[in-house]
Coordinates of C-alpha atoms in Angstrom, one line a residue:
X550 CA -7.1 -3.5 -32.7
X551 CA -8.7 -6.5 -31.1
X552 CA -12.4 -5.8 -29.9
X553 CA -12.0 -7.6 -26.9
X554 CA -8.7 -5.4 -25.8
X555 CA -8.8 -3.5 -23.1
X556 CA -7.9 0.6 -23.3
X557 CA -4.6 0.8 -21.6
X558 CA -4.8 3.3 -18.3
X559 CA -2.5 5.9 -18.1
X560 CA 0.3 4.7 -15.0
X561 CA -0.4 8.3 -13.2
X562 CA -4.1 7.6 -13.0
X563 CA -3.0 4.1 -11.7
X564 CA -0.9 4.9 -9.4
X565 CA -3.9 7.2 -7.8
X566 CA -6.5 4.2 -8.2
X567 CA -3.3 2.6 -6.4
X568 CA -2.7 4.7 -3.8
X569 CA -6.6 5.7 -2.9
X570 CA -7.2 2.0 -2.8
X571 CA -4.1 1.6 -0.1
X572 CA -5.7 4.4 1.8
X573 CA -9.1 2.6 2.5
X574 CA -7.1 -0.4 3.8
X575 CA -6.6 -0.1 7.5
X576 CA -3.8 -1.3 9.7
X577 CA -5.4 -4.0 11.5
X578 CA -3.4 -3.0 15.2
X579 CA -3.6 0.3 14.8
X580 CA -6.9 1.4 13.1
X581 CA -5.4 3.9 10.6
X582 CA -5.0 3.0 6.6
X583 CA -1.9 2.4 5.5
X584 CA -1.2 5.3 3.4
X585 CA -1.1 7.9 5.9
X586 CA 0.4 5.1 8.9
X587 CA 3.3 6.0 6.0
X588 CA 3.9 2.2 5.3
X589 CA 3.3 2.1 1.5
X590 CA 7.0 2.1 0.3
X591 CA 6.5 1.6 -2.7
X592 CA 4.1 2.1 -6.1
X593 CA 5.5 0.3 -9.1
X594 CA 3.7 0.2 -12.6
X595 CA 4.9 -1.6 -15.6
X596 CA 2.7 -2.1 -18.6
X597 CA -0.2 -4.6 -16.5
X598 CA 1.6 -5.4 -13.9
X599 CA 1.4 -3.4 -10.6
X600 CA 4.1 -3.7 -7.5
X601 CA 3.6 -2.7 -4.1
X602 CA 5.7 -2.6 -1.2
X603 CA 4.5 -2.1 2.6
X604 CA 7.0 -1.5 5.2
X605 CA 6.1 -3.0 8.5
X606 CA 6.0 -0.7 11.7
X607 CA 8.1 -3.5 13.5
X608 CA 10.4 -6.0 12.9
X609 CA 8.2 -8.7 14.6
X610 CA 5.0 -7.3 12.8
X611 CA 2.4 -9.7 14.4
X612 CA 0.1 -8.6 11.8
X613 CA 2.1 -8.7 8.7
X614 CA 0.1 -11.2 6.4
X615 CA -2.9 -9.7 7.2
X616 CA -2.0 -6.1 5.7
X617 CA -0.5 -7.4 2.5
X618 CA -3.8 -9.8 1.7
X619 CA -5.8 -6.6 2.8
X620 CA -3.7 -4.3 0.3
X621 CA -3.8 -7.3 -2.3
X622 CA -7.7 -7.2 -2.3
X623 CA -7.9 -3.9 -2.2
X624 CA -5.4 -3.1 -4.6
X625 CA -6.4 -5.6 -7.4
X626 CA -10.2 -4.6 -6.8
X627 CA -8.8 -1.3 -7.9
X628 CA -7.2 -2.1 -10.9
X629 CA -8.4 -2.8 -14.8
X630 CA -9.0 -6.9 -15.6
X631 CA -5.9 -8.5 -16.6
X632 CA -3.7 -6.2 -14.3
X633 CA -1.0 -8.5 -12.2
X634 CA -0.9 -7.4 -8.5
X635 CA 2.1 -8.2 -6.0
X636 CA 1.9 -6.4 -2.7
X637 CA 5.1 -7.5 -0.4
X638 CA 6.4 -7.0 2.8
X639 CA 9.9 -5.1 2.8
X640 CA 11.3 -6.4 6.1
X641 CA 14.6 -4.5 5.1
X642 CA 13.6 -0.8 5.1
X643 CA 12.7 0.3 8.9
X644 CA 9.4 2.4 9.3
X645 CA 10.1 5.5 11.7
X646 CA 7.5 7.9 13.2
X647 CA 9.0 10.3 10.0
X648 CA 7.0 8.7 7.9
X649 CA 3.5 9.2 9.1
X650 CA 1.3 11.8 7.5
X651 CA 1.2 15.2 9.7
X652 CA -2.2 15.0 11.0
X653 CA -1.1 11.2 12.2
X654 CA 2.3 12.5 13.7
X655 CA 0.7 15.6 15.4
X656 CA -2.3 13.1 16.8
X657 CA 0.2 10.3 18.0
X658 CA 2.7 13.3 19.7
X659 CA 5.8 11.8 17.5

């Protein structure tokens, strides 16, 4: 084994550096993090390379770019050196009110 190598870290604890990284971004028009706004669609982890997908709350999402650089940062700051980090927005699924955590559903009356 090279010295220099890095210990590999197991996906599930990735995916929860992932996810709890996603949760301290914030959505910039409505000042709740992403995670419980329900707009992380999607965690994928393959060997060093991590995959995110956001689904917008609109189709016209004014502030689009700024969530996935925000999730980017957050989500690469979160991850081991060397790890490859695409976050994405997936303008074909459509975000519904279903998708927000209880607390967030229950506080918005949806």
């Amino acid at each position: 084994m090279n010295s220099t190598a890095l210990p590999a870290v197991p996906p599930d604890d990735l995916h929860a550096a992932v996810m709890s990284a996603l949760a301290q971004v914030d959505d910039p028009e409505m000042g709740e993090n992403l995670v419980d706004l329900g707009v992380v669609g999607e965690v994928r982890i393959d060997g060093s390379a991590v995959a995110v997908t956001l689904i917008p709350t609109s189709a016209t999402c004014p502030m689009a770019d700024v969530m996935v650089d925000d999730a980017q940062t957050a989500v690469q700051r979160a991850c081991p050196p060397g790890t490859t980090v695409d976050v994405r927005m997936d303008w074909d699924t459509e975000w519904s009110p279903e998708r927000l955590a209880p607390a967030l559903r229950e506080r918005f009356g949806w």
